[in-house]
PDB file of C-alpha atoms in Angstrom:
ATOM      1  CA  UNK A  12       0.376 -32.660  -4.961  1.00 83.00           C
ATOM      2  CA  UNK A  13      -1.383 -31.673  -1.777  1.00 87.00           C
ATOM      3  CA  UNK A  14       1.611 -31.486   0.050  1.00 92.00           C
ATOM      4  CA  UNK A  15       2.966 -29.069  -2.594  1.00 92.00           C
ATOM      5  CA  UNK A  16       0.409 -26.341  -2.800  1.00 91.00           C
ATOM      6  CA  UNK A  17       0.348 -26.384   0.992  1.00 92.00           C
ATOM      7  CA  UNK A  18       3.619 -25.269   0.989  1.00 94.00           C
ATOM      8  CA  UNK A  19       3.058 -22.810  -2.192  1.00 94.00           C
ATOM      9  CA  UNK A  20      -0.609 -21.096  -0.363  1.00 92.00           C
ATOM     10  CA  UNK A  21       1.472 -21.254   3.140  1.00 92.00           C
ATOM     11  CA  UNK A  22       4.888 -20.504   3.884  1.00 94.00           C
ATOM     12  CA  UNK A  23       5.648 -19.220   0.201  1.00 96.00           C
ATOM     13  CA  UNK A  24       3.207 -16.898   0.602  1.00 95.00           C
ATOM     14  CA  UNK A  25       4.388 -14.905   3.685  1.00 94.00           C
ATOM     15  CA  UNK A  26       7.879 -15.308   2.102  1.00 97.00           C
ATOM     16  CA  UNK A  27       6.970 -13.632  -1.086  1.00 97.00           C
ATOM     17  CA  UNK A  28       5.141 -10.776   1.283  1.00 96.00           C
ATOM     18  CA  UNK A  29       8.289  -9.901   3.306  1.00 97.00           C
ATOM     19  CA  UNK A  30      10.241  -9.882  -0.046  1.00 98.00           C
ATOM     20  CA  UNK A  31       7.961  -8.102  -1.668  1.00 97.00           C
ATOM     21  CA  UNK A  32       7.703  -4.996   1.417  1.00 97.00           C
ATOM     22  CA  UNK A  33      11.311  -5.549   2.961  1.00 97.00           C
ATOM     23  CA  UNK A  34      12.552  -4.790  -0.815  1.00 97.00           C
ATOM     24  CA  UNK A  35      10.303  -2.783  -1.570  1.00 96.00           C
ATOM     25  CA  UNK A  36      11.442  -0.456   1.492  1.00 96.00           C
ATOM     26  CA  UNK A  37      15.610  -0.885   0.507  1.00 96.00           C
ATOM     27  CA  UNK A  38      14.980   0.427  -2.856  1.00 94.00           C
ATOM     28  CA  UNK A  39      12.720   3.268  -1.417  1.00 93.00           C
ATOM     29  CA  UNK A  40      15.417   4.312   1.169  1.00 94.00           C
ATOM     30  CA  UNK A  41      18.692   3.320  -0.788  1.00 93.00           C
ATOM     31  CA  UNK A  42      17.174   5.092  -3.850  1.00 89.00           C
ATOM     32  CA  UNK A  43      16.205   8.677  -1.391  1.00 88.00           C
ATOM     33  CA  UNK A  44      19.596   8.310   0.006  1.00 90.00           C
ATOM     34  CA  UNK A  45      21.294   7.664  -3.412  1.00 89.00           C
ATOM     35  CA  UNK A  46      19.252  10.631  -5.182  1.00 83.00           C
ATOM     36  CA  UNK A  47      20.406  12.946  -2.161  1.00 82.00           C
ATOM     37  CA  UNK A  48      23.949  11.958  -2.099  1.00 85.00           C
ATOM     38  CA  UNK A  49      24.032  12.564  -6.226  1.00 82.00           C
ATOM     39  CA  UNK A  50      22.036  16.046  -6.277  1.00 77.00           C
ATOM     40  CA  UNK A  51      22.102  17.502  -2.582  1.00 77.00           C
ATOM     41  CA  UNK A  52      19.311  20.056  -4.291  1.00 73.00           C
ATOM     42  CA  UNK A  53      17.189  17.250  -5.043  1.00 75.00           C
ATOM     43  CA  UNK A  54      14.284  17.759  -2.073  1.00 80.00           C
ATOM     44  CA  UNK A  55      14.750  21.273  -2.547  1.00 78.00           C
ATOM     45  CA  UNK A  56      12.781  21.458  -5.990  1.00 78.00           C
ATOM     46  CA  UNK A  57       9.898  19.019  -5.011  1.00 84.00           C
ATOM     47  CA  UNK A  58       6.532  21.041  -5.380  1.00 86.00           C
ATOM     48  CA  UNK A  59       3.971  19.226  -4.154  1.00 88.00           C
ATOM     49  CA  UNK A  60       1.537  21.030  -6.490  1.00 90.00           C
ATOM     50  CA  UNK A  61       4.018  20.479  -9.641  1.00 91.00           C
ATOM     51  CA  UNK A  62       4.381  16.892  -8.732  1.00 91.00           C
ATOM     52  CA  UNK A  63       0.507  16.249  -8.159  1.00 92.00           C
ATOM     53  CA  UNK A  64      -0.084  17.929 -11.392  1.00 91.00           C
ATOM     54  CA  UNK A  65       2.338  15.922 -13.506  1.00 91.00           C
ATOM     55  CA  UNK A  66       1.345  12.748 -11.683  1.00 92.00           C
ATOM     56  CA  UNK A  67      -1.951  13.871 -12.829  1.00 90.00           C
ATOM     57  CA  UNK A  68      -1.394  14.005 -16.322  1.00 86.00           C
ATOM     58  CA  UNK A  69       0.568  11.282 -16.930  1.00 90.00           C
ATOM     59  CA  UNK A  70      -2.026   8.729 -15.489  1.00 91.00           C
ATOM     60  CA  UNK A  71      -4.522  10.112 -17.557  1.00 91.00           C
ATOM     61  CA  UNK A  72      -4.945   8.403 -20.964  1.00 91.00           C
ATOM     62  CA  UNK A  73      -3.242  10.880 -23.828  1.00 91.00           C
ATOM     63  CA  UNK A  74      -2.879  13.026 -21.243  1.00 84.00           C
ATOM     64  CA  UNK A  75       0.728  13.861 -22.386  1.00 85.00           C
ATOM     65  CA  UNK A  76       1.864  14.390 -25.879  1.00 85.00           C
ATOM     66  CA  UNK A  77       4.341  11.620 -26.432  1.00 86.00           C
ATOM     67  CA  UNK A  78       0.534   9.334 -25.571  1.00 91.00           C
ATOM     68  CA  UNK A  79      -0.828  11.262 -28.086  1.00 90.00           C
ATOM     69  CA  UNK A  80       1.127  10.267 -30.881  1.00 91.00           C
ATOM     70  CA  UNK A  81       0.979   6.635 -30.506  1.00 92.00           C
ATOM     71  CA  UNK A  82      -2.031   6.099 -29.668  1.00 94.00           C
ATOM     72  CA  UNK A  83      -2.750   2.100 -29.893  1.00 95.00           C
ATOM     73  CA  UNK A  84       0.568   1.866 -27.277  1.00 96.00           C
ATOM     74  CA  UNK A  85      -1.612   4.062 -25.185  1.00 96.00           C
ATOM     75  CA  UNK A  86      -4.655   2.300 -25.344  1.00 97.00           C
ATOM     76  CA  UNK A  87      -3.277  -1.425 -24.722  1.00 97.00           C
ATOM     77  CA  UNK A  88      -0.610   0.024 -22.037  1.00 96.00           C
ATOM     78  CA  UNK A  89      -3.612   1.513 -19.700  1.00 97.00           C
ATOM     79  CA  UNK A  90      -5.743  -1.667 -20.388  1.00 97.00           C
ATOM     80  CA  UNK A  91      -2.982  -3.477 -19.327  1.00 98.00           C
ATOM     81  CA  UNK A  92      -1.982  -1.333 -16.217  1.00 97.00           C
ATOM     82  CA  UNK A  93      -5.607  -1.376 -15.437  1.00 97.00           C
ATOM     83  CA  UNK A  94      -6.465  -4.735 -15.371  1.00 98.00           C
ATOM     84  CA  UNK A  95      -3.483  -6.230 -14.043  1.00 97.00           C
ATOM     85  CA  UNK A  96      -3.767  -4.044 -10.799  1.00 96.00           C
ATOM     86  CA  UNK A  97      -7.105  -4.531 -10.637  1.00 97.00           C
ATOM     87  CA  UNK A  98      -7.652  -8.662 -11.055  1.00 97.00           C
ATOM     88  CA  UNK A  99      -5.395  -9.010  -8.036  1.00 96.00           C
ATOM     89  CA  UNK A 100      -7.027  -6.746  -5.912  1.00 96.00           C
ATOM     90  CA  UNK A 101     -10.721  -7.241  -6.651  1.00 97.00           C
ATOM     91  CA  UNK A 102     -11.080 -10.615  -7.572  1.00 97.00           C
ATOM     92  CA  UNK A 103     -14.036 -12.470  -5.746  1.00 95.00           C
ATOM     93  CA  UNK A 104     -11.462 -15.519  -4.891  1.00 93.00           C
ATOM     94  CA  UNK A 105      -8.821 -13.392  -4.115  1.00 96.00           C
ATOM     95  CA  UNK A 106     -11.067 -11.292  -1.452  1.00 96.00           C
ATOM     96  CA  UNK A 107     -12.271 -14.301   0.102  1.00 94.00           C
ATOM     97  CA  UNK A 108      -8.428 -15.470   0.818  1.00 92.00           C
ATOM     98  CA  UNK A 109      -8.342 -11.546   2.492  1.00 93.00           C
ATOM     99  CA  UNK A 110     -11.259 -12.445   4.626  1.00 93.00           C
ATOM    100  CA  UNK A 111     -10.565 -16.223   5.380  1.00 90.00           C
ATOM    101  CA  UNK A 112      -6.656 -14.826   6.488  1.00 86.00           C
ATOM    102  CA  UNK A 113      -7.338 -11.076   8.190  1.00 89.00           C
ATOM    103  CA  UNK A 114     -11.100 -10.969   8.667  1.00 92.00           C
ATOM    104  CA  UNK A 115     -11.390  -8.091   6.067  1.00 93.00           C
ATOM    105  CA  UNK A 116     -13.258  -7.899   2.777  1.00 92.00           C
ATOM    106  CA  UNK A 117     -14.218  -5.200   0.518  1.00 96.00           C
ATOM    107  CA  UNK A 118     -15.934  -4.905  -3.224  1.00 95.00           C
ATOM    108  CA  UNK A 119     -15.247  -7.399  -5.853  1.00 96.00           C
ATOM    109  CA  UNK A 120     -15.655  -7.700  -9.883  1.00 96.00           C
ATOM    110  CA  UNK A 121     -17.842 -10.538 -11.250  1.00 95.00           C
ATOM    111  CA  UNK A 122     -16.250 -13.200 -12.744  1.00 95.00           C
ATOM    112  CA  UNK A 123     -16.996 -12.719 -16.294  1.00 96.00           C
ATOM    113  CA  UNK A 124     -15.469  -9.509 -15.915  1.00 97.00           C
ATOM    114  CA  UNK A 125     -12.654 -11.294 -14.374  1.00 97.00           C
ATOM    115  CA  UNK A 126     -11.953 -13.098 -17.319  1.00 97.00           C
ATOM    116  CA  UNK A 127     -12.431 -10.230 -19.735  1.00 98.00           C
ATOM    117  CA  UNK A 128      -9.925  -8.497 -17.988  1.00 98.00           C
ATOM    118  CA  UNK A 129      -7.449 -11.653 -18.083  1.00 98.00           C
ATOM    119  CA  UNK A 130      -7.869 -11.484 -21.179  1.00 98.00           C
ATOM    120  CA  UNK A 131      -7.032  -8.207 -21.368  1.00 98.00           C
ATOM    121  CA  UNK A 132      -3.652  -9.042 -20.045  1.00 98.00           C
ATOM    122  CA  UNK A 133      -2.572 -11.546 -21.706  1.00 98.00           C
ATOM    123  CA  UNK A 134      -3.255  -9.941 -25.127  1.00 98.00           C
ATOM    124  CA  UNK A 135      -1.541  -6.900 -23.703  1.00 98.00           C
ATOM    125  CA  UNK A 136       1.430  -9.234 -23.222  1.00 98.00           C
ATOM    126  CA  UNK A 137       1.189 -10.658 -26.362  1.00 98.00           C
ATOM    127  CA  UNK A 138       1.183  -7.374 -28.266  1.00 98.00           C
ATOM    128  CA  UNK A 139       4.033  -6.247 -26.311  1.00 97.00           C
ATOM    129  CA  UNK A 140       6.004  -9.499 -27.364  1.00 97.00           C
ATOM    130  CA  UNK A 141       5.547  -8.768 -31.196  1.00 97.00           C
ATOM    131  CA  UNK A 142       6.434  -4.804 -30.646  1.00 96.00           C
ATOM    132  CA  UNK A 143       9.483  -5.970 -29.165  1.00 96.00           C
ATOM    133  CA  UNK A 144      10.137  -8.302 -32.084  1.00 96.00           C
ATOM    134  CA  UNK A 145       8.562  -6.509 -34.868  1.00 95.00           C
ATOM    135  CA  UNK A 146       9.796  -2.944 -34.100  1.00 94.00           C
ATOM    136  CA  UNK A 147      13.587  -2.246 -35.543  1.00 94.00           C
ATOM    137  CA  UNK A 148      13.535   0.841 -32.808  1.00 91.00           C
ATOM    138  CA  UNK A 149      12.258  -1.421 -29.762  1.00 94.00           C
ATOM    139  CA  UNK A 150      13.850  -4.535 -30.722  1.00 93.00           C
ATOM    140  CA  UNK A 151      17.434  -3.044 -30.722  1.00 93.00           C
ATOM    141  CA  UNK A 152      16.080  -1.723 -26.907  1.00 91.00           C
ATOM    142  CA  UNK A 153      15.286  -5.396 -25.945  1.00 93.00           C
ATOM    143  CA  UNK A 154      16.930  -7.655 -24.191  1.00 93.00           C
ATOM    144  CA  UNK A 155      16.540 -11.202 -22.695  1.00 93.00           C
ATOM    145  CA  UNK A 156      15.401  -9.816 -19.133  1.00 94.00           C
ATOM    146  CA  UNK A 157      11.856  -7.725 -21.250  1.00 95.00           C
ATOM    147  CA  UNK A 158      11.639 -11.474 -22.324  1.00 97.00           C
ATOM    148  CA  UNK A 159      11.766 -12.670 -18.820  1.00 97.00           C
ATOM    149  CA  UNK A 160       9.655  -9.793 -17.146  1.00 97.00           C
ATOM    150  CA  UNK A 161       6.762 -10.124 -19.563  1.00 97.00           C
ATOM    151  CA  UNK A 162       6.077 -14.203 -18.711  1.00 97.00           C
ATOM    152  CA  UNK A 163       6.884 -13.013 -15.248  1.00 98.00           C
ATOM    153  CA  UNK A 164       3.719 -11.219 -15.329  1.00 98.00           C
ATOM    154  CA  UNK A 165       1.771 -13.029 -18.037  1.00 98.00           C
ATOM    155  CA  UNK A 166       1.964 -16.484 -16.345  1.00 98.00           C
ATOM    156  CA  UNK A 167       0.062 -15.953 -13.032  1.00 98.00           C
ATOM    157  CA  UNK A 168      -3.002 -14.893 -15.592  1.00 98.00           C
ATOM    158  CA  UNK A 169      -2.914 -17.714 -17.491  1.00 98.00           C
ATOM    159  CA  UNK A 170      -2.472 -20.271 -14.969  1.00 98.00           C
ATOM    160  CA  UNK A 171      -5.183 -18.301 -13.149  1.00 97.00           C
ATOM    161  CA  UNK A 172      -7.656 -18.542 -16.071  1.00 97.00           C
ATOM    162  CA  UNK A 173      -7.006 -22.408 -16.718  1.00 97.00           C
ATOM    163  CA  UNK A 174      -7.161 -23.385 -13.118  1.00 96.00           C
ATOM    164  CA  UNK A 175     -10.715 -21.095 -12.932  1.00 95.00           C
ATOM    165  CA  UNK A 176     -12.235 -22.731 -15.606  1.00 95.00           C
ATOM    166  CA  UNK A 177     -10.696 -26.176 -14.699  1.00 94.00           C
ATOM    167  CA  UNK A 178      -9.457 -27.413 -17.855  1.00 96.00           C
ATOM    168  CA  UNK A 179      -6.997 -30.891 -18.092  1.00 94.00           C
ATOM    169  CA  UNK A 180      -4.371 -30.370 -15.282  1.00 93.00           C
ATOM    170  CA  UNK A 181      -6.387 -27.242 -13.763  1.00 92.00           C
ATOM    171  CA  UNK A 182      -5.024 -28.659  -9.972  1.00 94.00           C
ATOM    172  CA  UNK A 183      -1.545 -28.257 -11.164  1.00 96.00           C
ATOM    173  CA  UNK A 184      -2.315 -25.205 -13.055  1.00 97.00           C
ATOM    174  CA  UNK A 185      -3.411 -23.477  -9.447  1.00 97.00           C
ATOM    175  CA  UNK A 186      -0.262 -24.103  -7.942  1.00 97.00           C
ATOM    176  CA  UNK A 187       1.307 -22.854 -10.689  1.00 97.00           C
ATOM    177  CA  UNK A 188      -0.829 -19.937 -10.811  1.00 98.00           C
ATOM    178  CA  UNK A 189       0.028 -19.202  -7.115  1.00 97.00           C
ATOM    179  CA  UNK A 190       3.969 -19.759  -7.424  1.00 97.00           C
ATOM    180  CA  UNK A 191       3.959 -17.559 -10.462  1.00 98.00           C
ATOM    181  CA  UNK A 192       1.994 -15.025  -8.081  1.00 97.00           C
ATOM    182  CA  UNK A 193       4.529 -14.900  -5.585  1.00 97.00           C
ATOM    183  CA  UNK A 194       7.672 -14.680  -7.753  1.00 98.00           C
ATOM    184  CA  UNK A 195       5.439 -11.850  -9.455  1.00 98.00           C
ATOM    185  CA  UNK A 196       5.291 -10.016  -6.012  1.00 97.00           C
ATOM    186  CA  UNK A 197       8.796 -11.212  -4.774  1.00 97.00           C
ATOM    187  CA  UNK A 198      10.225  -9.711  -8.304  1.00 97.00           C
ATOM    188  CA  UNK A 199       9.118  -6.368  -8.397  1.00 97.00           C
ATOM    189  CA  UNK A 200      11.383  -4.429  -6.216  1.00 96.00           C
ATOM    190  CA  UNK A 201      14.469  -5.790  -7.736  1.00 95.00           C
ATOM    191  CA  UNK A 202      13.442  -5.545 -11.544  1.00 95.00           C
ATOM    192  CA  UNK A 203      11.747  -3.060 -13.897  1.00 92.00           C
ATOM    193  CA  UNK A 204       8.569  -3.855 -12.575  1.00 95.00           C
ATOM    194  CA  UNK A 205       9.727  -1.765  -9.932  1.00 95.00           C
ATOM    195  CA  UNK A 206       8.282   1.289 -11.550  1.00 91.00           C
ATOM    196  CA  UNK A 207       5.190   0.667 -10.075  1.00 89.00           C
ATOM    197  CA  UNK A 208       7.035   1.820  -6.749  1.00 90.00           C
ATOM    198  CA  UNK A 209       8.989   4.633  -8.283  1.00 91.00           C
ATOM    199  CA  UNK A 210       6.621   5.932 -10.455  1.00 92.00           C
ATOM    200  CA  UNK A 211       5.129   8.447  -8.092  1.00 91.00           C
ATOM    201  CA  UNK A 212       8.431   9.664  -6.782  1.00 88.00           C
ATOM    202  CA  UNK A 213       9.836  10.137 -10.369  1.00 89.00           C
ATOM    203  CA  UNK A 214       7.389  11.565 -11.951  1.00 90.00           C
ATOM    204  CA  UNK A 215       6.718  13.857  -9.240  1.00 89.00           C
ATOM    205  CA  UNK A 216      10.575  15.301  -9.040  1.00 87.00           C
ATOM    206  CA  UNK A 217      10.254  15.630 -12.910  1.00 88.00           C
ATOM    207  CA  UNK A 218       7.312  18.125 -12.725  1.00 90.00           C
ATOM    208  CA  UNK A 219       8.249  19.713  -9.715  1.00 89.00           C
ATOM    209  CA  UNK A 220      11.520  20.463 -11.869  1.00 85.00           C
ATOM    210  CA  UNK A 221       9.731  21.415 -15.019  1.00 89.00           C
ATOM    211  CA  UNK A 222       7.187  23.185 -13.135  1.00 87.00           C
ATOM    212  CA  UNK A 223       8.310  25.270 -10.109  1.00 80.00           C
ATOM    213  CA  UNK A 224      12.598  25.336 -11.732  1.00 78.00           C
ATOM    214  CA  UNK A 225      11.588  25.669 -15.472  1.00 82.00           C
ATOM    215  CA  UNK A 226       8.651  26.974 -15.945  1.00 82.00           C
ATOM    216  CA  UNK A 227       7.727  24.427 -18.173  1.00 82.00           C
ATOM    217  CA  UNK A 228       5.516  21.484 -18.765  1.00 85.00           C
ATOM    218  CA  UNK A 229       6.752  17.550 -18.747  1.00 82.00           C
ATOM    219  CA  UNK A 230       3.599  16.099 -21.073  1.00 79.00           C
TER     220      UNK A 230
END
């Protein structure tokens, strides 16, 4: 066992790192050159002010109309976002690791918070499990790989909250928790998660094209 999660806090986790940037870089670039080859126009309408202000609307909660109209989707979908960005990032355990490896720290959430915020996430996953079932209009959208992406990202939190509260098998449940970590990382360039990368870009092409082209709003 100790042998194992050597191997899953050590050499898996540089791995998972150099998937994680070196892929995230191809899609960048392949995607830039791909968009330019398709549309040679395309750099030609980003506005920097129409794709700022887009940006801005669509990270605000019902900041467009479509978030408007359903709002509950809206409310669990920004929990969600919220919370699973944030857990990584400011977790008190997860800062230490940051120190311990690169001699760098900065603020971190308490860990009842921490666990509210798990929470968060999982039930987020959960509810977007029975939309995808329940829903005629989002079930006919679904396919195995939503299946697949949603324990992708639900796993690391529940490992994480059984190994932090050390419950029956909690040693096994942090090696778990870190291997599901690192295929969480590894997996986001190459599946949908990877609109966490492309978001910005997107989003910001869409408004500078509704904006400074159309004349119109995108939200």
């Amino acid at each position: 066992m100790q042998t194992l999660y050597n191997f899953v806090s050590g050499p898996l986790v540089w791995l998972s790192f150099m998937i994680f940037i070196g892929g995230s870089l191809y899609r960048l670039i392949s995607m830039a050159v791909l968009a330019k080859k398709k549309d040679p126009l395309v750099y030609v309408y980003m506005d920097w002010y129409y794709a700022l202000r887009s940006i801005f609307h669509w990270i605000i909660p019902f900041g467009s109309e479509n978030m408007k109209k359903r709002p509950v989707m809206t409310l669990v979908t920004f929990v969600f976002h919220i919370c699973l960005i944030g857990i990584p990032i400011f977790l008190f355990a997860h800062v230490i690791l940051w120190e311990e490896a690169w001699n760098i720290s900065w603020w971190f959430i308490s860990d009842p918070v921490a666990d509210i915020m798990t929470l968060a996430v999982i039930a987020s996953c959960i509810f977007f499990l029975v939309r995808r079932l329940v829903l005629p209009e989002v079930r006919y959208l679904t396919s195995y790989s939503d299946f697949v992406i949603l324990a992708i990202v639900a796993v690391p939190f529940i490992t994480g909250f059984w190994a932090y509260h050390q419950w029956f098998g909690y040693r096994l449940m942090l090696i778990l928790h870190i291997l599901s970590g690192e295929i969480m990382l590894a997996a986001i360039p190459f599946t949908r998660l990877s609109h966490a990368l492309f978001f910005p870009v997107t989003r910001g092409y869409m408004g500078s094209e509704f904006g400074a082209v159309k004349n119109a709003k995108d939200w």
